[in-house]
CSV table of C-alpha atoms (C1' of nucleotides) in Angstrom, one decimal:
chain,number,residue,atom,x,y,z
A,1,MET,CA,-18.5,0.3,58.9
A,2,PRO,CA,-18.0,1.9,55.4
A,3,ARG,CA,-14.5,2.4,54.1
A,4,THR,CA,-13.0,5.5,52.7
A,5,LYS,CA,-11.9,5.6,49.1
A,6,GLN,CA,-8.4,4.3,48.6
A,7,PHE,CA,-7.6,6.4,45.4
A,8,ASP,CA,-8.4,9.9,44.4
A,9,LYS,CA,-11.0,9.8,41.7
A,10,GLN,CA,-10.0,13.2,40.5
A,11,GLU,CA,-6.3,12.3,40.2
A,12,VAL,CA,-7.2,9.1,38.2
A,13,LEU,CA,-9.4,11.2,36.0
A,14,GLU,CA,-6.7,13.6,35.3
A,15,LYS,CA,-4.4,10.8,34.1
A,16,ALA,CA,-7.1,9.4,31.9
A,17,MET,CA,-7.5,12.8,30.4
A,18,GLU,CA,-3.8,13.1,29.6
A,19,LEU,CA,-3.9,9.7,27.8
A,20,PHE,CA,-7.1,10.3,25.8
A,21,TRP,CA,-5.8,13.8,25.0
A,22,GLU,CA,-2.6,12.6,23.7
A,23,LYS,CA,-3.7,9.5,21.7
A,24,GLY,CA,-7.4,10.0,21.1
A,25,PHE,CA,-10.3,7.8,21.9
A,26,HIS,CA,-9.7,4.9,19.5
A,27,ALA,CA,-5.9,4.7,19.9
A,28,THR,CA,-6.2,4.5,23.7
A,29,SER,CA,-6.8,1.0,24.9
A,30,MET,CA,-8.2,0.0,28.3
A,31,GLN,CA,-4.9,-1.8,28.8
A,32,ASP,CA,-3.1,1.5,28.3
A,33,LEU,CA,-5.4,3.1,30.9
A,34,VAL,CA,-5.0,0.2,33.5
A,35,THR,CA,-1.3,0.5,33.0
A,36,HIS,CA,-1.0,4.2,33.6
A,37,LEU,CA,-3.8,5.2,35.9
A,38,GLY,CA,-2.5,3.2,38.8
A,39,ILE,CA,-5.7,1.5,39.7
A,40,ASN,CA,-7.0,-2.0,39.0
A,41,ARG,CA,-9.0,-2.9,35.9
A,42,ALA,CA,-12.0,-3.9,38.0
A,43,SER,CA,-11.9,-0.7,40.0
A,44,LEU,CA,-11.8,1.2,36.7
A,45,TYR,CA,-15.0,-0.3,35.5
A,46,ASP,CA,-16.7,0.0,39.0
A,47,THR,CA,-15.8,3.7,39.3
A,48,PHE,CA,-16.2,5.0,35.7
A,49,GLY,CA,-18.4,2.5,34.0
A,50,GLY,CA,-16.4,1.7,30.8
A,51,LYS,CA,-14.3,3.2,28.1
A,52,GLU,CA,-16.9,5.5,26.6
A,53,ALA,CA,-18.1,6.8,30.0
A,54,LEU,CA,-14.5,7.2,31.2
A,55,PHE,CA,-13.8,9.2,28.0
A,56,GLU,CA,-16.7,11.4,28.5
A,57,SER,CA,-15.8,12.2,32.1
A,58,ALA,CA,-12.2,12.9,31.1
A,59,PHE,CA,-13.4,15.1,28.3
A,60,GLN,CA,-15.7,17.0,30.6
A,61,LEU,CA,-12.9,17.6,33.0
A,62,TYR,CA,-10.8,19.1,30.2
A,63,ARG,CA,-13.7,21.4,29.1
A,64,GLN,CA,-14.4,22.6,32.6
A,65,THR,CA,-10.8,23.3,33.3
A,66,SER,CA,-10.0,25.2,30.1
A,67,THR,CA,-13.2,27.1,30.2
A,68,LYS,CA,-12.4,28.2,33.8
A,69,HIS,CA,-9.0,29.4,32.7
A,70,ILE,CA,-10.4,31.5,29.9
A,71,GLN,CA,-13.1,33.0,32.2
A,72,GLN,CA,-10.5,33.9,34.8
A,73,LEU,CA,-8.2,35.5,32.2
A,74,PHE,CA,-11.0,37.5,30.6
A,75,LYS,CA,-12.1,38.6,34.1
A,76,SER,CA,-8.7,39.7,35.3
A,77,GLU,CA,-7.5,41.3,32.1
A,78,GLN,CA,-9.2,44.6,31.6
A,79,ASN,CA,-7.6,45.4,28.3
A,80,VAL,CA,-9.5,43.2,25.9
A,81,ARG,CA,-7.0,43.1,23.1
A,82,GLN,CA,-4.3,42.2,25.6
A,83,GLY,CA,-6.6,39.5,27.0
A,84,PHE,CA,-7.0,37.8,23.7
A,85,LYS,CA,-3.3,38.2,23.0
A,86,VAL,CA,-2.4,36.4,26.2
A,87,LEU,CA,-4.9,33.6,25.5
A,88,PHE,CA,-3.6,33.0,22.0
A,89,GLU,CA,0.1,33.2,22.9
A,90,LYS,CA,-0.4,30.9,25.9
A,91,ALA,CA,-1.9,28.3,23.5
A,92,ILE,CA,1.1,28.7,21.2
A,93,GLU,CA,3.6,28.3,24.0
A,94,GLU,CA,1.7,25.4,25.5
A,95,SER,CA,2.1,23.6,22.2
A,96,LEU,CA,5.8,24.6,22.0
A,97,ASN,CA,6.6,23.3,25.5
A,98,ASP,CA,4.6,20.1,25.2
A,99,PRO,CA,6.9,17.4,23.7
A,100,CYS,CA,3.8,15.3,23.1
A,101,LYS,CA,2.2,17.9,21.0
A,102,LYS,CA,-1.2,16.9,22.3
A,103,GLY,CA,-2.8,20.1,21.0
A,104,CYS,CA,-6.3,20.9,22.1
A,105,PHE,CA,-8.4,18.0,23.4
A,106,VAL,CA,-11.6,19.6,22.1
A,107,VAL,CA,-10.2,20.1,18.6
A,108,ASN,CA,-8.8,16.6,18.6
A,109,THR,CA,-12.1,15.1,19.7
A,110,THR,CA,-14.1,17.2,17.2
A,111,THR,CA,-12.1,15.9,14.2
A,112,GLU,CA,-11.9,12.3,15.5
A,113,LEU,CA,-15.4,11.6,16.7
A,114,ILE,CA,-17.6,13.7,14.2
A,115,PRO,CA,-19.2,12.1,12.5
A,116,GLY,CA,-20.1,8.9,14.3
A,117,ASP,CA,-20.6,9.8,17.9
A,118,VAL,CA,-23.9,11.8,18.3
A,119,LYS,CA,-23.6,12.1,22.0
A,120,ILE,CA,-20.1,13.8,21.8
A,121,GLN,CA,-21.4,15.8,18.9
A,122,ARG,CA,-24.0,17.4,21.1
A,123,ILE,CA,-21.5,18.2,23.8
A,124,LEU,CA,-19.2,19.7,21.2
A,125,LEU,CA,-21.9,21.9,19.8
A,126,GLU,CA,-22.8,23.1,23.3
A,127,ASN,CA,-19.1,23.7,24.0
A,128,LYS,CA,-18.7,25.7,20.8
A,129,ASN,CA,-21.7,27.9,21.6
A,130,ASN,CA,-20.4,28.6,25.1
A,131,ALA,CA,-17.0,29.5,23.8
A,132,GLU,CA,-18.5,31.7,21.1
A,133,THR,CA,-20.5,33.5,23.7
A,134,LEU,CA,-17.5,33.8,26.0
A,135,PHE,CA,-15.5,35.4,23.2
A,136,ALA,CA,-18.3,37.7,22.1
A,137,ASP,CA,-19.1,39.0,25.6
A,138,TYR,CA,-15.5,39.8,26.1
A,139,VAL,CA,-15.4,41.8,22.8
A,140,GLN,CA,-18.6,43.5,23.9
A,141,LYS,CA,-16.9,44.4,27.2
A,142,GLY,CA,-14.2,46.1,25.1
A,143,ILE,CA,-16.9,48.0,23.2
A,144,ALA,CA,-18.7,49.0,26.3
A,145,ASN,CA,-15.6,50.6,27.9
A,146,GLY,CA,-14.5,52.3,24.8
A,147,GLN,CA,-11.5,50.2,23.9
A,148,ILE,CA,-13.1,49.0,20.7
A,149,ASP,CA,-15.0,50.9,18.1
A,150,SER,CA,-18.7,50.7,18.9
A,151,ALA,CA,-19.6,50.1,15.3
A,152,LYS,CA,-18.1,46.7,15.4
A,153,ASP,CA,-20.2,43.5,15.8
A,154,ALA,CA,-19.1,41.7,18.9
A,155,LYS,CA,-20.6,38.4,18.0
A,156,GLU,CA,-19.0,38.4,14.6
A,157,ILE,CA,-15.6,39.3,15.9
A,158,GLY,CA,-15.9,36.8,18.7
A,159,LEU,CA,-16.6,33.9,16.3
A,160,MET,CA,-13.8,35.0,14.0
A,161,LEU,CA,-11.3,35.0,16.8
A,162,PHE,CA,-12.6,31.7,18.1
A,163,THR,CA,-12.2,30.3,14.5
A,164,LEU,CA,-8.6,31.6,14.4
A,165,PHE,CA,-8.0,30.1,17.8
A,166,ASN,CA,-9.0,26.7,16.5
A,167,GLY,CA,-6.8,27.1,13.5
A,168,ILE,CA,-3.8,27.9,15.7
A,169,ARG,CA,-4.4,24.7,17.7
A,170,VAL,CA,-4.3,22.7,14.6
A,171,LEU,CA,-1.2,24.3,13.0
A,172,ALA,CA,0.7,24.3,16.3
A,173,LYS,CA,0.6,20.5,16.2
A,174,VAL,CA,2.4,20.5,12.8
A,175,ASP,CA,4.8,23.2,13.3
A,176,SER,CA,5.1,25.1,16.6
A,177,ASN,CA,7.1,28.0,15.3
A,178,PRO,CA,6.3,30.6,17.9
A,179,SER,CA,7.4,33.7,16.1
A,180,LYS,CA,5.5,33.0,13.0
A,181,LEU,CA,2.3,32.1,14.9
A,182,LYS,CA,2.6,35.2,17.1
A,183,LYS,CA,2.6,37.3,14.0
A,184,VAL,CA,-0.6,35.6,12.9
A,185,VAL,CA,-2.1,36.4,16.3
A,186,ASN,CA,-1.3,40.1,15.9
A,187,LEU,CA,-2.7,40.2,12.5
A,188,GLY,CA,-5.9,38.4,13.6
A,189,LEU,CA,-6.3,40.8,16.5
A,190,SER,CA,-6.3,43.7,14.1
A,191,VAL,CA,-10.0,43.1,13.7
A,192,LEU,CA,-10.4,44.7,17.1
A,193,ALA,CA,-8.6,48.0,16.0
B,1,MET,CA,1.0,-14.0,-21.4
B,2,PRO,CA,0.6,-11.3,-18.7
B,3,ARG,CA,-2.9,-10.3,-17.8
B,4,THR,CA,-4.5,-6.8,-17.7
B,5,LYS,CA,-5.6,-5.4,-14.4
B,6,GLN,CA,-9.1,-6.4,-13.4
B,7,PHE,CA,-9.8,-3.4,-11.2
B,8,ASP,CA,-8.9,0.3,-11.4
B,9,LYS,CA,-6.3,1.0,-8.8
B,10,GLN,CA,-7.2,4.6,-8.8
B,11,GLU,CA,-10.9,3.9,-8.2
B,12,VAL,CA,-10.1,1.6,-5.4
B,13,LEU,CA,-7.8,4.2,-3.9
B,14,GLU,CA,-10.6,6.9,-4.1
B,15,LYS,CA,-12.9,4.6,-2.1
B,16,ALA,CA,-10.2,4.0,0.5
B,17,MET,CA,-9.7,7.7,0.7
B,18,GLU,CA,-13.4,8.3,1.4
B,19,LEU,CA,-13.4,5.7,4.2
B,20,PHE,CA,-10.2,7.0,5.9
B,21,TRP,CA,-11.4,10.5,5.5
B,22,GLU,CA,-14.7,9.9,7.2
B,23,LYS,CA,-13.6,7.6,10.1
B,24,GLY,CA,-9.9,8.2,10.5
B,25,PHE,CA,-7.1,5.8,10.5
B,26,HIS,CA,-7.7,3.9,13.7
B,27,ALA,CA,-11.5,3.6,13.4
B,28,THR,CA,-11.3,2.2,9.9
B,29,SER,CA,-10.7,-1.5,9.9
B,30,MET,CA,-9.3,-3.7,7.1
B,31,GLN,CA,-12.7,-5.5,7.1
B,32,ASP,CA,-14.4,-2.1,6.5
B,33,LEU,CA,-12.1,-1.6,3.5
B,34,VAL,CA,-12.5,-5.1,2.1
B,35,THR,CA,-16.3,-4.7,2.4
B,36,HIS,CA,-16.4,-1.3,0.6
B,37,LEU,CA,-13.6,-1.3,-1.8
B,38,GLY,CA,-15.0,-4.1,-4.0
B,39,ILE,CA,-11.7,-6.1,-4.2
B,40,ASN,CA,-10.5,-9.1,-2.4
B,41,ARG,CA,-8.6,-9.0,0.9
B,42,ALA,CA,-5.6,-10.7,-0.7
B,43,SER,CA,-5.6,-8.3,-3.7
B,44,LEU,CA,-5.7,-5.4,-1.3
B,45,TYR,CA,-2.5,-6.5,0.4
B,46,ASP,CA,-0.9,-7.4,-2.9
B,47,THR,CA,-1.7,-4.0,-4.4
B,48,PHE,CA,-1.2,-1.6,-1.5
B,49,GLY,CA,1.0,-3.4,1.0
B,50,GLY,CA,-1.1,-3.1,4.2
B,51,LYS,CA,-3.2,-0.7,6.2
B,52,GLU,CA,-0.5,1.9,6.8
B,53,ALA,CA,0.7,2.0,3.2
B,54,LEU,CA,-2.9,2.1,2.0
B,55,PHE,CA,-3.6,5.0,4.3
B,56,GLU,CA,-0.5,6.9,3.1
B,57,SER,CA,-1.5,6.4,-0.6
B,58,ALA,CA,-5.1,7.5,0.1
B,59,PHE,CA,-3.8,10.5,2.0
B,60,GLN,CA,-1.4,11.4,-0.8
B,61,LEU,CA,-4.3,11.2,-3.3
B,62,TYR,CA,-6.3,13.7,-1.1
B,63,ARG,CA,-3.4,16.2,-0.8
B,64,GLN,CA,-2.7,16.1,-4.6
B,65,THR,CA,-6.3,16.6,-5.5
B,66,SER,CA,-7.0,19.5,-3.1
B,67,THR,CA,-3.8,21.2,-3.8
B,68,LYS,CA,-4.5,21.0,-7.5
B,69,HIS,CA,-8.0,22.5,-6.9
B,70,ILE,CA,-6.5,25.5,-5.0
B,71,GLN,CA,-3.8,26.1,-7.6
B,72,GLN,CA,-6.4,26.1,-10.4
B,73,LEU,CA,-8.6,28.5,-8.5
B,74,PHE,CA,-5.8,30.9,-7.7
B,75,LYS,CA,-4.6,30.8,-11.3
B,76,SER,CA,-8.0,31.4,-12.8
B,77,GLU,CA,-9.3,34.0,-10.3
B,78,GLN,CA,-7.4,37.3,-10.9
B,79,ASN,CA,-9.1,39.2,-8.1
B,80,VAL,CA,-7.1,37.9,-5.1
B,81,ARG,CA,-9.7,38.8,-2.5
B,82,GLN,CA,-12.4,37.1,-4.5
B,83,GLY,CA,-10.2,34.0,-4.9
B,84,PHE,CA,-9.8,33.5,-1.2
B,85,LYS,CA,-13.5,34.2,-0.7
B,86,VAL,CA,-14.4,31.5,-3.2
B,87,LEU,CA,-12.0,29.1,-1.6
B,88,PHE,CA,-13.3,29.6,1.9
B,89,GLU,CA,-17.0,29.6,1.0
B,90,LYS,CA,-16.5,26.5,-1.0
B,91,ALA,CA,-15.1,24.8,2.1
B,92,ILE,CA,-18.1,26.0,4.1
B,93,GLU,CA,-20.6,24.7,1.6
B,94,GLU,CA,-18.7,21.4,1.2
B,95,SER,CA,-19.2,20.8,4.9
B,96,LEU,CA,-22.8,21.9,4.7
B,97,ASN,CA,-23.6,19.5,1.9
B,98,ASP,CA,-21.7,16.5,3.2
B,99,PRO,CA,-24.1,14.6,5.5
B,100,CYS,CA,-21.0,12.7,6.7
B,101,LYS,CA,-19.4,15.9,7.9
B,102,LYS,CA,-15.9,14.4,7.0
B,103,GLY,CA,-14.4,17.8,7.2
B,104,CYS,CA,-10.8,18.2,5.9
B,105,PHE,CA,-8.7,14.9,5.7
B,106,VAL,CA,-5.5,16.8,6.3
B,107,VAL,CA,-6.9,18.5,9.5
B,108,ASN,CA,-8.4,15.2,10.7
B,109,THR,CA,-5.1,13.4,10.1
B,110,THR,CA,-3.1,16.2,11.9
B,111,THR,CA,-5.1,15.9,15.0
B,112,GLU,CA,-5.4,12.1,15.0
B,113,LEU,CA,-1.8,11.1,14.1
B,114,ILE,CA,0.3,13.8,15.7
B,115,PRO,CA,2.0,12.8,18.0
B,116,GLY,CA,2.8,9.2,17.3
B,117,ASP,CA,3.3,8.8,13.6
B,118,VAL,CA,6.6,10.6,12.6
B,119,LYS,CA,6.3,9.6,8.9
B,120,ILE,CA,2.9,11.3,8.6
B,121,GLN,CA,4.2,14.2,10.7
B,122,ARG,CA,6.8,14.9,8.1
B,123,ILE,CA,4.3,14.7,5.3
B,124,LEU,CA,2.0,17.1,7.2
B,125,LEU,CA,4.8,19.6,7.8
B,126,GLU,CA,5.7,19.6,4.1
B,127,ASN,CA,2.1,20.0,3.2
B,128,LYS,CA,1.7,22.9,5.6
B,129,ASN,CA,4.8,24.6,4.1
B,130,ASN,CA,3.4,24.1,0.6
B,131,ALA,CA,0.0,25.5,1.4
B,132,GLU,CA,1.6,28.4,3.3
B,133,THR,CA,3.7,29.3,0.2
B,134,LEU,CA,0.7,28.8,-2.1
B,135,PHE,CA,-1.3,31.3,0.0
B,136,ALA,CA,1.5,33.8,0.4
B,137,ASP,CA,2.3,33.8,-3.3
B,138,TYR,CA,-1.3,34.5,-4.1
B,139,VAL,CA,-1.3,37.5,-1.7
B,140,GLN,CA,2.0,38.6,-3.3
B,141,LYS,CA,0.3,38.4,-6.7
B,142,GLY,CA,-2.3,40.8,-5.4
B,143,ILE,CA,0.3,43.2,-4.1
B,144,ALA,CA,2.1,43.0,-7.5
B,145,ASN,CA,-0.9,44.0,-9.5
B,146,GLY,CA,-2.0,46.7,-7.1
B,147,GLN,CA,-5.0,45.1,-5.6
B,148,ILE,CA,-3.4,44.9,-2.2
B,149,ASP,CA,-1.4,47.6,-0.3
B,150,SER,CA,2.3,47.0,-1.0
B,151,ALA,CA,3.1,47.8,2.6
B,152,LYS,CA,1.5,44.4,3.6
B,153,ASP,CA,3.6,41.3,4.4
B,154,ALA,CA,2.4,38.6,2.0
B,155,LYS,CA,3.9,35.7,4.0
B,156,GLU,CA,2.3,36.9,7.2
B,157,ILE,CA,-1.1,37.4,5.6
B,158,GLY,CA,-0.9,34.1,3.8
B,159,LEU,CA,-0.2,32.2,7.0
B,160,MET,CA,-2.9,34.0,8.8
B,161,LEU,CA,-5.5,33.1,6.2
B,162,PHE,CA,-4.3,29.5,6.1
B,163,THR,CA,-4.7,29.4,9.9
B,164,LEU,CA,-8.2,30.8,9.6
B,165,PHE,CA,-8.9,28.2,6.9
B,166,ASN,CA,-8.0,25.4,9.2
B,167,GLY,CA,-10.2,26.8,12.0
B,168,ILE,CA,-13.2,26.9,9.6
B,169,ARG,CA,-12.6,23.3,8.7
B,170,VAL,CA,-12.8,22.4,12.4
B,171,LEU,CA,-15.8,24.5,13.3
B,172,ALA,CA,-17.7,23.5,10.2
B,173,LYS,CA,-17.7,19.9,11.6
B,174,VAL,CA,-19.4,21.0,14.8
B,175,ASP,CA,-21.9,23.5,13.4
B,176,SER,CA,-22.1,24.1,9.7
B,177,ASN,CA,-24.1,27.3,9.8
B,178,PRO,CA,-23.1,28.9,6.5
B,179,SER,CA,-24.2,32.5,7.2
B,180,LYS,CA,-22.3,32.9,10.4
B,181,LEU,CA,-19.1,31.3,9.0
B,182,LYS,CA,-19.4,33.4,5.8
B,183,LYS,CA,-19.3,36.5,8.0
B,184,VAL,CA,-16.2,35.1,9.7
B,185,VAL,CA,-14.7,34.8,6.2
B,186,ASN,CA,-15.4,38.4,5.3
B,187,LEU,CA,-14.0,39.6,8.5
B,188,GLY,CA,-10.9,37.5,8.1
B,189,LEU,CA,-10.4,38.8,4.5
B,190,SER,CA,-10.3,42.4,5.9
B,191,VAL,CA,-6.6,41.8,6.5
B,192,LEU,CA,-6.3,42.2,2.7
B,193,ALA,CA,-7.9,45.6,2.5
C,1,DT,C1',-6.5,-24.7,-26.3
C,2,DT,C1',-2.7,-24.1,-23.6
C,3,DT,C1',-0.1,-21.2,-20.5
C,4,DG,C1',0.8,-17.9,-16.9
C,5,DT,C1',-0.9,-14.6,-14.1
C,6,DA,C1',-4.5,-12.0,-11.5
C,7,DT,C1',-8.1,-12.5,-8.6
C,8,DT,C1',-11.1,-14.9,-5.7
C,9,DG,C1',-13.3,-16.9,-1.3
C,10,DG,C1',-12.2,-18.5,2.9
C,11,DA,C1',-9.8,-20.4,6.5
C,12,DA,C1',-6.2,-19.7,9.8
C,13,DT,C1',-3.0,-17.0,12.3
C,14,DG,C1',-1.7,-14.8,16.8
C,15,DA,C1',-2.5,-10.5,19.0
C,16,DT,C1',-5.4,-7.3,21.0
C,17,DT,C1',-9.9,-5.4,21.8
C,18,DG,C1',-13.6,-4.1,25.8
C,19,DT,C1',-15.8,-6.3,29.4
C,20,DT,C1',-17.1,-9.5,33.3
C,21,DC,C1',-16.3,-12.3,37.1
C,22,DC,C1',-14.3,-14.1,41.4
C,23,DA,C1',-11.6,-15.4,45.2
C,24,DA,C1',-8.0,-13.3,47.9
C,25,DA,C1',-6.1,-9.4,50.1
C,26,DT,C1',-6.6,-5.0,52.2
C,27,DA,C1',-8.1,-1.4,55.1
C,28,DA,C1',-11.0,1.3,57.9
C,29,DA,C1',-15.0,1.4,60.6
C,30,DA,C1',-17.6,-0.8,64.6
D,1,DT,C1',-11.1,-8.2,67.0
D,2,DT,C1',-14.9,-8.4,64.2
D,3,DT,C1',-17.4,-6.5,60.5
D,4,DT,C1',-18.1,-4.5,56.1
D,5,DA,C1',-16.7,-2.5,52.0
D,6,DT,C1',-13.0,-1.6,48.7
D,7,DT,C1',-9.4,-3.0,46.0
D,8,DT,C1',-6.6,-6.3,44.0
D,9,DG,C1',-4.5,-9.8,40.6
D,10,DG,C1',-5.7,-12.7,37.3
D,11,DA,C1',-8.3,-15.6,34.7
D,12,DA,C1',-11.9,-15.9,31.2
D,13,DC,C1',-14.8,-14.2,27.7
D,14,DA,C1',-16.4,-13.4,22.9
D,15,DA,C1',-15.3,-10.2,19.4
D,16,DT,C1',-12.4,-7.9,16.5
D,17,DC,C1',-7.9,-6.7,14.9
D,18,DA,C1',-4.1,-6.9,10.8
D,19,DT,C1',-2.0,-10.2,8.3
D,20,DT,C1',-0.8,-14.5,5.8
D,21,DC,C1',-1.6,-18.4,3.2
D,22,DC,C1',-3.7,-21.6,-0.1
D,23,DA,C1',-6.4,-23.9,-3.3
D,24,DA,C1',-9.8,-22.7,-6.7
D,25,DT,C1',-11.3,-19.7,-10.3
D,26,DA,C1',-11.2,-16.3,-14.0
D,27,DC,C1',-9.1,-14.3,-17.7
D,28,DA,C1',-6.0,-12.6,-21.3
D,29,DA,C1',-2.1,-13.5,-23.9
D,30,DA,C1',0.5,-17.1,-26.6
DNA sequence: TTTGTATTGGAATGATTGTTCCAAATAAAA
DNA sequence: TTTTATTTGGAACAATCATTCCAATACAAA
């Protein structure tokens, strides 16, 4: 006697992610969401709880997706310097190709909701620590297989590259000039040499 | 017969700057401003026009102030590497000491109001170009006086350091661990050596 | 003191905010 | 077809939003 779901929760969540990503938490209204998600207002509350809960779910989806992409890239690309280069240049081109200039959802959320939202702040801290480790482990992999000088500090370099990555995500919103930013990437990656 | 101003426009603007800086444009209400600025609602509209105009004035004040600080630092510090180091570490300690974790008003505004606000976008692009030039000229100064290898590209290095600077402003909001970030600074400044 | 302006408190505006509720419609299982 | 659960449109809610207006007050120049 139970019915099957009429709409795909994941699809709806992806649309919510796009909206929050583009406009941020405060500038996105429930009316915006109801208009664009394709489901009813009541269903929205039934399924996701409310605006805050929906935002957190959408944000979590973004983090999972982008983390997975980076993990796959780092796993498939054996040349560590090349792996970072692809990651950075992908971010630059993503910003160039996106007419919305949404930038990075994590960076946007960091600057919009800190201070004020302690729950999000905890998530962001955890996310930063994960990314930091991900970067550092990849550098360590390069050291282990002899691509990178073993005298280098993997954690230090990992955090430095992650910092540069965040800076690129900010600047690409203002001026997505690919050639200039790609030179920045090359210069930044010189810490690996 | 004309009267003298009862309140200091500059003081009021500074308080508005603090509020917008901490909470952003959308999360700051006119009621917030009326409550904290110390002047009447009607006077606020008379003097500054409205929320958007007030934000732009407050934002302009921030840009002027911080640009002036950087210019002074670069002018007084003859050792270029040391100048950048002081600038970066000052930003880190500023974030550490600020319980509000307001971060950088320019970075916050970039990620909040792009896309959407074309007027602000133009201001931000101009600001980025100015900062880029400021950084590059300082690097060039180091090349001119022999502190930095003349084979280096001042513009490239300037933009790279500015990018790293923006990244630090983002990460310092999430986790203002001074020692780790200072290592990042040292590593980033190795592009000058 | 008179005059003219700056500033005030507070009400009022209309629009939008997030959220809740409900009867009607819909659709898949029994 | 009947049953049961999902989804819908739309109204209603109280709260807040940015903005405007006005009569009363405060204050400095004439």
